[in-house]
PDB file of C-alpha atoms in Angstrom:
ATOM      1  CA  MET A 406     195.409 -65.241 246.349  1.00  0.00           C
ATOM      2  CA  GLY A 407     198.146 -62.539 243.812  1.00  0.00           C
ATOM      3  CA  GLU A 408     195.863 -59.522 244.541  1.00  0.00           C
ATOM      4  CA  GLN A 409     196.796 -56.107 244.309  1.00  0.00           C
ATOM      5  CA  PHE A 410     194.897 -52.751 245.015  1.00  0.00           C
ATOM      6  CA  LEU A 411     193.705 -52.139 240.929  1.00  0.00           C
ATOM      7  CA  ASP A 412     191.914 -55.490 240.816  1.00  0.00           C
ATOM      8  CA  ALA A 413     189.310 -54.773 242.821  1.00  0.00           C
ATOM      9  CA  TYR A 414     188.566 -52.735 240.004  1.00  0.00           C
ATOM     10  CA  PRO A 415     186.516 -53.085 236.594  1.00  0.00           C
ATOM     11  CA  ILE A 416     189.581 -52.049 233.422  1.00  0.00           C
ATOM     12  CA  VAL A 417     185.894 -49.753 232.162  1.00  0.00           C
ATOM     13  CA  GLY A 418     185.357 -48.755 235.548  1.00  0.00           C
ATOM     14  CA  LEU A 419     189.462 -47.954 236.087  1.00  0.00           C
ATOM     15  CA  MET A 420     189.078 -46.342 232.511  1.00  0.00           C
ATOM     16  CA  LEU A 421     186.537 -43.683 232.986  1.00  0.00           C
ATOM     17  CA  ALA A 422     188.015 -42.851 236.681  1.00  0.00           C
ATOM     18  CA  PHE A 423     190.878 -41.918 234.960  1.00  0.00           C
ATOM     19  CA  GLY A 424     189.722 -40.237 232.907  1.00  0.00           C
ATOM     20  CA  VAL A 425     187.651 -37.671 235.226  1.00  0.00           C
ATOM     21  CA  VAL A 426     190.829 -37.293 237.372  1.00  0.00           C
ATOM     22  CA  ALA A 427     193.046 -36.597 234.509  1.00  0.00           C
ATOM     23  CA  LEU A 428     190.553 -34.318 232.894  1.00  0.00           C
ATOM     24  CA  ALA A 429     190.359 -32.245 236.618  1.00  0.00           C
ATOM     25  CA  ALA A 430     194.216 -32.478 237.118  1.00  0.00           C
ATOM     26  CA  TYR A 431     194.743 -30.974 233.535  1.00  0.00           C
ATOM     27  CA  GLU A 432     191.892 -27.518 234.844  1.00  0.00           C
ATOM     28  CA  ILE A 433     193.369 -27.197 238.036  1.00  0.00           C
ATOM     29  CA  GLY A 434     197.213 -27.583 236.259  1.00  0.00           C
ATOM     30  CA  PHE A 435     195.449 -25.350 233.477  1.00  0.00           C
ATOM     31  CA  ARG A 436     193.916 -22.759 236.504  1.00  0.00           C
ATOM     32  CA  ILE A 437     197.300 -22.427 237.685  1.00  0.00           C
ATOM     33  CA  GLY A 438     199.150 -21.205 235.125  1.00  0.00           C
ATOM     34  CA  ARG A 439     196.761 -18.716 234.709  1.00  0.00           C
ATOM     35  CA  TRP A 440     197.144 -17.616 237.825  1.00  0.00           C
ATOM     36  CA  TRP A 441     200.798 -17.864 237.957  1.00  0.00           C
ATOM     37  CA  GLN A 442     200.733 -16.417 234.942  1.00  0.00           C
ATOM     38  CA  LYS A 443     198.696 -13.336 236.122  1.00  0.00           C
ATOM     39  CA  ARG A 444     201.844 -13.350 238.742  1.00  0.00           C
ATOM     40  CA  THR A 445     204.486 -12.740 235.907  1.00  0.00           C
ATOM     41  CA  PRO A 446     204.395 -12.143 232.857  1.00  0.00           C
ATOM     42  CA  ASP A 447     207.244 -12.608 232.013  1.00  0.00           C
ATOM     43  CA  GLU A 448     206.985 -16.303 232.660  1.00  0.00           C
ATOM     44  CA  THR A 449     205.658 -17.260 229.645  1.00  0.00           C
ATOM     45  CA  GLU A 450     208.807 -16.544 227.839  1.00  0.00           C
ATOM     46  CA  GLU A 451     211.429 -17.232 229.970  1.00  0.00           C
ATOM     47  CA  GLY A 452     210.147 -20.175 232.134  1.00  0.00           C
ATOM     48  CA  PRO A 453     211.200 -23.744 231.280  1.00  0.00           C
ATOM     49  CA  THR A 454     207.898 -25.147 231.285  1.00  0.00           C
ATOM     50  CA  GLY A 455     207.312 -25.666 227.516  1.00  0.00           C
ATOM     51  CA  VAL A 456     210.636 -27.926 227.704  1.00  0.00           C
ATOM     52  CA  ILE A 457     209.487 -29.599 231.298  1.00  0.00           C
ATOM     53  CA  VAL A 458     206.618 -30.757 230.039  1.00  0.00           C
ATOM     54  CA  GLY A 459     207.645 -31.879 226.472  1.00  0.00           C
ATOM     55  CA  SER A 460     210.587 -34.166 228.629  1.00  0.00           C
ATOM     56  CA  LEU A 461     207.482 -34.932 230.712  1.00  0.00           C
ATOM     57  CA  LEU A 462     205.326 -36.175 228.327  1.00  0.00           C
ATOM     58  CA  ALA A 463     208.720 -38.474 226.656  1.00  0.00           C
ATOM     59  CA  LEU A 464     209.607 -40.146 229.846  1.00  0.00           C
ATOM     60  CA  MET A 465     206.072 -41.151 230.654  1.00  0.00           C
ATOM     61  CA  ALA A 466     206.721 -42.672 226.643  1.00  0.00           C
ATOM     62  CA  PHE A 467     208.857 -44.464 227.937  1.00  0.00           C
ATOM     63  CA  LEU A 468     208.468 -45.664 230.467  1.00  0.00           C
ATOM     64  CA  LEU A 469     204.934 -46.824 228.992  1.00  0.00           C
ATOM     65  CA  ALA A 470     206.853 -48.616 226.732  1.00  0.00           C
ATOM     66  CA  VAL A 471     208.856 -50.573 229.084  1.00  0.00           C
ATOM     67  CA  THR A 472     205.471 -51.099 231.204  1.00  0.00           C
ATOM     68  CA  MET A 473     203.843 -52.871 227.894  1.00  0.00           C
ATOM     69  CA  GLY A 474     206.685 -55.138 227.378  1.00  0.00           C
ATOM     70  CA  MET A 475     206.548 -56.715 230.774  1.00  0.00           C
ATOM     71  CA  ALA A 476     202.935 -57.183 230.374  1.00  0.00           C
ATOM     72  CA  SER A 477     202.473 -58.112 227.013  1.00  0.00           C
ATOM     73  CA  ASP A 478     205.503 -60.840 227.801  1.00  0.00           C
ATOM     74  CA  ARG A 479     203.629 -62.194 230.926  1.00  0.00           C
ATOM     75  CA  PHE A 480     200.707 -62.590 228.532  1.00  0.00           C
ATOM     76  CA  ASP A 481     202.285 -64.547 226.473  1.00  0.00           C
ATOM     77  CA  THR A 482     203.766 -66.467 228.725  1.00  0.00           C
ATOM     78  CA  ARG A 483     200.757 -67.382 230.651  1.00  0.00           C
ATOM     79  CA  ARG A 484     199.169 -68.197 227.083  1.00  0.00           C
ATOM     80  CA  GLY A 485     202.303 -70.643 225.751  1.00  0.00           C
ATOM     81  CA  LEU A 486     201.705 -72.511 229.341  1.00  0.00           C
ATOM     82  CA  VAL A 487     198.670 -73.343 228.228  1.00  0.00           C
ATOM     83  CA  LEU A 488     199.340 -74.829 225.479  1.00  0.00           C
ATOM     84  CA  ALA A 489     202.242 -76.829 227.117  1.00  0.00           C
ATOM     85  CA  GLU A 490     199.887 -78.004 229.495  1.00  0.00           C
ATOM     86  CA  ALA A 491     197.764 -79.117 227.636  1.00  0.00           C
ATOM     87  CA  ASN A 492     200.033 -80.948 225.476  1.00  0.00           C
ATOM     88  CA  SER A 493     201.945 -82.909 228.791  1.00  0.00           C
ATOM     89  CA  ILE A 494     198.025 -84.193 229.946  1.00  0.00           C
ATOM     90  CA  GLY A 495     197.529 -85.164 226.598  1.00  0.00           C
ATOM     91  CA  THR A 496     201.280 -87.389 226.763  1.00  0.00           C
ATOM     92  CA  THR A 497     199.953 -88.470 230.363  1.00  0.00           C
ATOM     93  CA  PHE A 498     197.229 -90.135 229.102  1.00  0.00           C
ATOM     94  CA  LEU A 499     198.679 -92.020 226.589  1.00  0.00           C
ATOM     95  CA  ARG A 500     201.929 -92.992 228.055  1.00  0.00           C
ATOM     96  CA  ALA A 501     199.200 -94.667 230.993  1.00  0.00           C
ATOM     97  CA  GLY A 502     198.727 -97.276 228.864  1.00  0.00           C
ATOM     98  CA  PHE A 503     202.167 -98.611 229.845  1.00  0.00           C
ATOM     99  CA  LEU A 504     200.355-100.042 233.059  1.00  0.00           C
ATOM    100  CA  PRO A 505     199.543-102.521 234.190  1.00  0.00           C
ATOM    101  CA  PRO A 506     195.273-101.980 232.758  1.00  0.00           C
ATOM    102  CA  SER A 507     193.381-101.461 236.144  1.00  0.00           C
ATOM    103  CA  GLU A 508     195.724 -99.073 237.091  1.00  0.00           C
ATOM    104  CA  ALA A 509     196.167 -96.561 233.169  1.00  0.00           C
ATOM    105  CA  GLU A 510     192.491 -96.914 233.652  1.00  0.00           C
ATOM    106  CA  ALA A 511     192.428 -95.412 236.879  1.00  0.00           C
ATOM    107  CA  SER A 512     194.841 -92.977 236.532  1.00  0.00           C
ATOM    108  CA  ARG A 513     193.492 -91.814 232.640  1.00  0.00           C
ATOM    109  CA  GLU A 514     190.023 -91.697 234.574  1.00  0.00           C
ATOM    110  CA  LEU A 515     191.630 -89.209 237.050  1.00  0.00           C
ATOM    111  CA  LEU A 516     192.938 -87.386 234.170  1.00  0.00           C
ATOM    112  CA  ARG A 517     189.968 -86.623 232.704  1.00  0.00           C
ATOM    113  CA  GLU A 518     188.645 -85.411 236.139  1.00  0.00           C
ATOM    114  CA  TYR A 519     192.124 -83.029 236.020  1.00  0.00           C
ATOM    115  CA  VAL A 520     191.118 -81.695 232.410  1.00  0.00           C
ATOM    116  CA  PRO A 521     188.357 -79.423 233.213  1.00  0.00           C
ATOM    117  CA  LEU A 522     190.294 -78.309 236.725  1.00  0.00           C
ATOM    118  CA  ARG A 523     192.743 -76.947 234.611  1.00  0.00           C
ATOM    119  CA  ILE A 524     190.557 -74.861 232.374  1.00  0.00           C
ATOM    120  CA  ILE A 525     190.227 -71.435 234.045  1.00  0.00           C
ATOM    121  CA  THR A 526     186.863 -69.481 233.018  1.00  0.00           C
ATOM    122  CA  SER A 527     185.700 -68.011 235.609  1.00  0.00           C
ATOM    123  CA  ASP A 528     187.469 -65.050 237.856  1.00  0.00           C
ATOM    124  CA  ASP A 529     185.919 -66.474 241.568  1.00  0.00           C
ATOM    125  CA  PRO A 530     188.767 -66.592 243.857  1.00  0.00           C
ATOM    126  CA  VAL A 531     187.271 -69.097 245.560  1.00  0.00           C
ATOM    127  CA  THR A 532     186.376 -71.633 243.175  1.00  0.00           C
ATOM    128  CA  LEU A 533     189.477 -71.070 241.492  1.00  0.00           C
ATOM    129  CA  ALA A 534     191.219 -72.316 245.310  1.00  0.00           C
ATOM    130  CA  GLU A 535     189.468 -75.274 244.742  1.00  0.00           C
ATOM    131  CA  LYS A 536     190.047 -76.173 241.761  1.00  0.00           C
ATOM    132  CA  ILE A 537     193.546 -75.710 242.356  1.00  0.00           C
ATOM    133  CA  GLY A 538     193.402 -77.277 245.657  1.00  0.00           C
ATOM    134  CA  ARG A 539     191.549 -80.464 244.159  1.00  0.00           C
ATOM    135  CA  SER A 540     194.524 -80.849 240.937  1.00  0.00           C
ATOM    136  CA  SER A 541     196.764 -81.118 243.500  1.00  0.00           C
ATOM    137  CA  GLU A 542     195.159 -84.030 244.409  1.00  0.00           C
ATOM    138  CA  ILE A 543     195.102 -85.761 241.781  1.00  0.00           C
ATOM    139  CA  GLN A 544     198.373 -85.198 241.383  1.00  0.00           C
ATOM    140  CA  ASP A 545     199.194 -86.870 245.158  1.00  0.00           C
ATOM    141  CA  GLU A 546     196.932 -89.681 242.980  1.00  0.00           C
ATOM    142  CA  LEU A 547     198.388 -90.156 239.820  1.00  0.00           C
ATOM    143  CA  TRP A 548     201.827 -90.551 242.081  1.00  0.00           C
ATOM    144  CA  ALA A 549     201.076 -92.862 244.277  1.00  0.00           C
ATOM    145  CA  ILE A 550     199.174 -95.726 241.695  1.00  0.00           C
ATOM    146  CA  LEU A 551     202.783 -94.927 239.548  1.00  0.00           C
ATOM    147  CA  GLU A 552     205.041 -95.790 242.897  1.00  0.00           C
ATOM    148  CA  ASP A 553     202.344 -98.499 243.745  1.00  0.00           C
ATOM    149  CA  VAL A 554     203.066 -99.741 240.035  1.00  0.00           C
ATOM    150  CA  VAL A 555     206.795 -99.061 239.989  1.00  0.00           C
ATOM    151  CA  SER A 556     207.284-100.813 243.646  1.00  0.00           C
ATOM    152  CA  THR A 557     205.643-103.927 242.241  1.00  0.00           C
ATOM    153  CA  ALA A 558     206.666-104.944 239.037  1.00  0.00           C
ATOM    154  CA  GLY A 559     209.793-102.704 238.953  1.00  0.00           C
ATOM    155  CA  SER A 560     210.941 -99.685 236.630  1.00  0.00           C
ATOM    156  CA  SER A 561     211.656 -99.783 233.167  1.00  0.00           C
ATOM    157  CA  ASP A 562     211.995 -98.185 230.041  1.00  0.00           C
ATOM    158  CA  VAL A 563     209.316 -97.442 228.515  1.00  0.00           C
ATOM    159  CA  LEU A 564     207.717 -97.053 232.309  1.00  0.00           C
ATOM    160  CA  ALA A 565     210.228 -94.295 232.703  1.00  0.00           C
ATOM    161  CA  THR A 566     208.736 -92.080 229.680  1.00  0.00           C
ATOM    162  CA  TYR A 567     205.587 -92.508 231.411  1.00  0.00           C
ATOM    163  CA  VAL A 568     207.408 -91.248 234.447  1.00  0.00           C
ATOM    164  CA  GLU A 569     208.740 -88.260 232.428  1.00  0.00           C
ATOM    165  CA  SER A 570     205.595 -86.703 231.433  1.00  0.00           C
ATOM    166  CA  LEU A 571     204.047 -87.409 234.509  1.00  0.00           C
ATOM    167  CA  ASN A 572     206.697 -85.496 236.126  1.00  0.00           C
ATOM    168  CA  GLU A 573     206.310 -82.423 233.300  1.00  0.00           C
ATOM    169  CA  THR A 574     202.261 -81.927 233.568  1.00  0.00           C
ATOM    170  CA  ILE A 575     202.957 -81.839 237.695  1.00  0.00           C
ATOM    171  CA  ASP A 576     205.739 -79.441 236.873  1.00  0.00           C
ATOM    172  CA  LEU A 577     203.168 -76.945 234.305  1.00  0.00           C
ATOM    173  CA  ASN A 578     201.229 -77.358 237.737  1.00  0.00           C
ATOM    174  CA  LEU A 579     203.234 -74.823 239.516  1.00  0.00           C
ATOM    175  CA  SER A 580     204.720 -72.935 236.452  1.00  0.00           C
ATOM    176  CA  ARG A 581     200.623 -72.328 235.811  1.00  0.00           C
ATOM    177  CA  ILE A 582     200.100 -70.935 239.295  1.00  0.00           C
ATOM    178  CA  THR A 583     203.453 -69.095 239.409  1.00  0.00           C
ATOM    179  CA  ALA A 584     202.324 -67.247 236.296  1.00  0.00           C
ATOM    180  CA  GLY A 585     198.953 -66.942 236.386  1.00  0.00           C
ATOM    181  CA  LEU A 586     198.828 -65.326 240.129  1.00  0.00           C
ATOM    182  CA  TYR A 587     202.630 -64.291 241.411  1.00  0.00           C
ATOM    183  CA  ALA A 588     204.537 -62.586 238.014  1.00  0.00           C
ATOM    184  CA  ARG A 589     202.954 -60.066 237.794  1.00  0.00           C
ATOM    185  CA  VAL A 590     204.117 -56.433 236.948  1.00  0.00           C
ATOM    186  CA  PRO A 591     204.447 -54.832 240.029  1.00  0.00           C
ATOM    187  CA  GLU A 592     201.939 -53.034 242.015  1.00  0.00           C
ATOM    188  CA  THR A 593     204.204 -50.125 242.575  1.00  0.00           C
ATOM    189  CA  ILE A 594     205.231 -49.141 239.211  1.00  0.00           C
ATOM    190  CA  LEU A 595     201.523 -49.284 237.785  1.00  0.00           C
ATOM    191  CA  LEU A 596     200.666 -46.793 240.337  1.00  0.00           C
ATOM    192  CA  LEU A 597     203.637 -44.839 239.447  1.00  0.00           C
ATOM    193  CA  LEU A 598     202.886 -44.808 235.595  1.00  0.00           C
ATOM    194  CA  LEU A 599     199.177 -43.366 236.914  1.00  0.00           C
ATOM    195  CA  GLY A 600     200.746 -40.754 238.993  1.00  0.00           C
ATOM    196  CA  GLY A 601     203.225 -39.521 236.797  1.00  0.00           C
ATOM    197  CA  THR A 602     200.777 -39.538 234.309  1.00  0.00           C
ATOM    198  CA  LEU A 603     198.611 -37.505 235.793  1.00  0.00           C
ATOM    199  CA  LEU A 604     201.175 -34.568 237.361  1.00  0.00           C
ATOM    200  CA  ALA A 605     202.431 -34.804 233.242  1.00  0.00           C
ATOM    201  CA  LEU A 606     198.580 -34.094 232.444  1.00  0.00           C
ATOM    202  CA  GLY A 607     198.657 -31.303 235.279  1.00  0.00           C
ATOM    203  CA  MET A 608     202.066 -29.565 233.243  1.00  0.00           C
ATOM    204  CA  VAL A 609     200.210 -30.224 230.231  1.00  0.00           C
ATOM    205  CA  GLY A 610     197.463 -27.626 231.565  1.00  0.00           C
ATOM    206  CA  TYR A 611     199.940 -25.979 233.502  1.00  0.00           C
ATOM    207  CA  ASN A 612     201.891 -24.456 230.171  1.00  0.00           C
ATOM    208  CA  ALA A 613     198.747 -24.240 228.436  1.00  0.00           C
ATOM    209  CA  GLY A 614     197.034 -21.259 231.879  1.00  0.00           C
ATOM    210  CA  LEU A 615     200.337 -19.909 231.111  1.00  0.00           C
ATOM    211  CA  ALA A 616     200.178 -19.746 227.328  1.00  0.00           C
ATOM    212  CA  VAL A 617     196.579 -17.840 228.343  1.00  0.00           C
ATOM    213  CA  LYS A 618     194.981 -20.857 225.624  1.00  0.00           C
ATOM    214  CA  ARG A 619     194.436 -24.106 224.956  1.00  0.00           C
ATOM    215  CA  SER A 620     192.018 -26.970 223.373  1.00  0.00           C
ATOM    216  CA  LEU A 621     189.745 -29.039 224.975  1.00  0.00           C
ATOM    217  CA  ILE A 622     189.468 -31.598 222.433  1.00  0.00           C
ATOM    218  CA  SER A 623     194.155 -31.672 222.637  1.00  0.00           C
ATOM    219  CA  ALA A 624     193.445 -32.317 226.222  1.00  0.00           C
ATOM    220  CA  VAL A 625     190.757 -34.864 225.610  1.00  0.00           C
ATOM    221  CA  VAL A 626     192.636 -36.985 223.142  1.00  0.00           C
ATOM    222  CA  LEU A 627     195.640 -37.034 225.017  1.00  0.00           C
ATOM    223  CA  VAL A 628     194.040 -38.598 228.220  1.00  0.00           C
ATOM    224  CA  VAL A 629     192.238 -40.917 225.722  1.00  0.00           C
ATOM    225  CA  ALA A 630     195.065 -42.041 224.719  1.00  0.00           C
ATOM    226  CA  LEU A 631     197.199 -42.033 228.040  1.00  0.00           C
ATOM    227  CA  GLY A 632     194.731 -44.234 229.679  1.00  0.00           C
ATOM    228  CA  ALA A 633     194.006 -46.852 226.923  1.00  0.00           C
ATOM    229  CA  VAL A 634     197.502 -47.550 227.283  1.00  0.00           C
ATOM    230  CA  LEU A 635     197.384 -47.886 230.793  1.00  0.00           C
ATOM    231  CA  MET A 636     194.166 -49.831 230.935  1.00  0.00           C
ATOM    232  CA  LEU A 637     195.716 -52.311 228.487  1.00  0.00           C
ATOM    233  CA  VAL A 638     198.774 -52.652 230.522  1.00  0.00           C
ATOM    234  CA  ALA A 639     196.273 -53.126 233.663  1.00  0.00           C
ATOM    235  CA  ASP A 640     194.568 -55.811 231.529  1.00  0.00           C
ATOM    236  CA  LEU A 641     197.445 -57.595 230.186  1.00  0.00           C
ATOM    237  CA  ASP A 642     198.374 -57.931 233.396  1.00  0.00           C
ATOM    238  CA  ARG A 643     195.112 -59.040 234.850  1.00  0.00           C
ATOM    239  CA  SER A 644     195.211 -63.409 234.511  1.00  0.00           C
ATOM    240  CA  ARG A 645     191.100 -63.946 235.610  1.00  0.00           C
ATOM    241  CA  ASP A 646     189.136 -60.982 234.159  1.00  0.00           C
ATOM    242  CA  GLY A 647     189.150 -58.305 231.454  1.00  0.00           C
ATOM    243  CA  PHE A 648     188.944 -57.918 227.701  1.00  0.00           C
ATOM    244  CA  LEU A 649     192.080 -59.941 226.647  1.00  0.00           C
ATOM    245  CA  GLN A 650     192.236 -63.508 228.085  1.00  0.00           C
ATOM    246  CA  VAL A 651     194.702 -66.448 227.984  1.00  0.00           C
ATOM    247  CA  GLY A 652     192.090 -68.933 225.580  1.00  0.00           C
ATOM    248  CA  GLN A 653     191.483 -71.926 226.888  1.00  0.00           C
ATOM    249  CA  GLN A 654     191.160 -74.330 223.737  1.00  0.00           C
ATOM    250  CA  PRO A 655     193.745 -76.622 223.906  1.00  0.00           C
ATOM    251  CA  LEU A 656     192.895 -78.146 227.338  1.00  0.00           C
ATOM    252  CA  ILE A 657     189.059 -77.886 225.331  1.00  0.00           C
ATOM    253  CA  ASP A 658     189.884 -79.059 222.968  1.00  0.00           C
ATOM    254  CA  LEU A 659     192.038 -82.085 224.970  1.00  0.00           C
ATOM    255  CA  GLN A 660     188.719 -82.913 227.126  1.00  0.00           C
ATOM    256  CA  GLN A 661     187.146 -83.475 224.019  1.00  0.00           C
ATOM    257  CA  ASP A 662     189.541 -86.022 222.743  1.00  0.00           C
ATOM    258  CA  ILE A 663     190.116 -88.328 226.027  1.00  0.00           C
ATOM    259  CA  GLY A 664     186.297 -87.742 226.687  1.00  0.00           C
ATOM    260  CA  PRO A 665     184.064 -87.717 229.689  1.00  0.00           C
ATOM    261  CA  LEU A 666     184.552 -89.442 232.976  1.00  0.00           C
ATOM    262  CA  GLN A 667     183.709 -93.265 232.608  1.00  0.00           C
ATOM    263  CA  ALA A 668     183.161 -93.400 236.515  1.00  0.00           C
ATOM    264  CA  GLY A 669     180.503 -93.009 238.613  1.00  0.00           C
TER     265      GLY A 669
END
């Protein structure tokens, strides 16, 4: 359900794996540079390697900035949808009082069951699928109650406001599913960033090999800096696990406001 290749691995594991592979790429590049420098000693004076390395690093910085913006926008969208859904459900709960007493109480009971389903605290895909499925069933039940009321009592301006809020609540369900599971940074871009970063680090090592000198501290700092940005992008792009999670507090507060289920 909206899974990508990198989702199978935790953020910390990805960070450690990237660090090891990146340092290995730097070391391989350095050794190749040393070997090539011995064969062509004038490479360090005439070759364009330094310019190429600088261009690669600048290109990767630009791509990382663009991708960070994409991931951040999607994260902000998911956060905004949580607040919008909490407001919509709260309004629907209040306007349910416009229905006849028995239908109003039945609708509010369904909404009391509905709110906890919208609070996403687990990254288990099975649990998530169950919540989505039950949410859809409750929406159908709410709409069926509304249809019965309209067919019996007819439509009115007051009832129309309840129809509007219920319809918005149903629409926001699909919006949250789309934003959380499918509206993500394309996996191809993430893999391209990983590959391009490793290539750039390999070229940094190669350039150091040509100069026959290197600084391991500088290499480690570069790897950590690039790796941290990459992992931040991956973390922002994940909707159900990782360190940066969309807060569910608006829905939690709503659950407390409307109270628990009354029926057995």
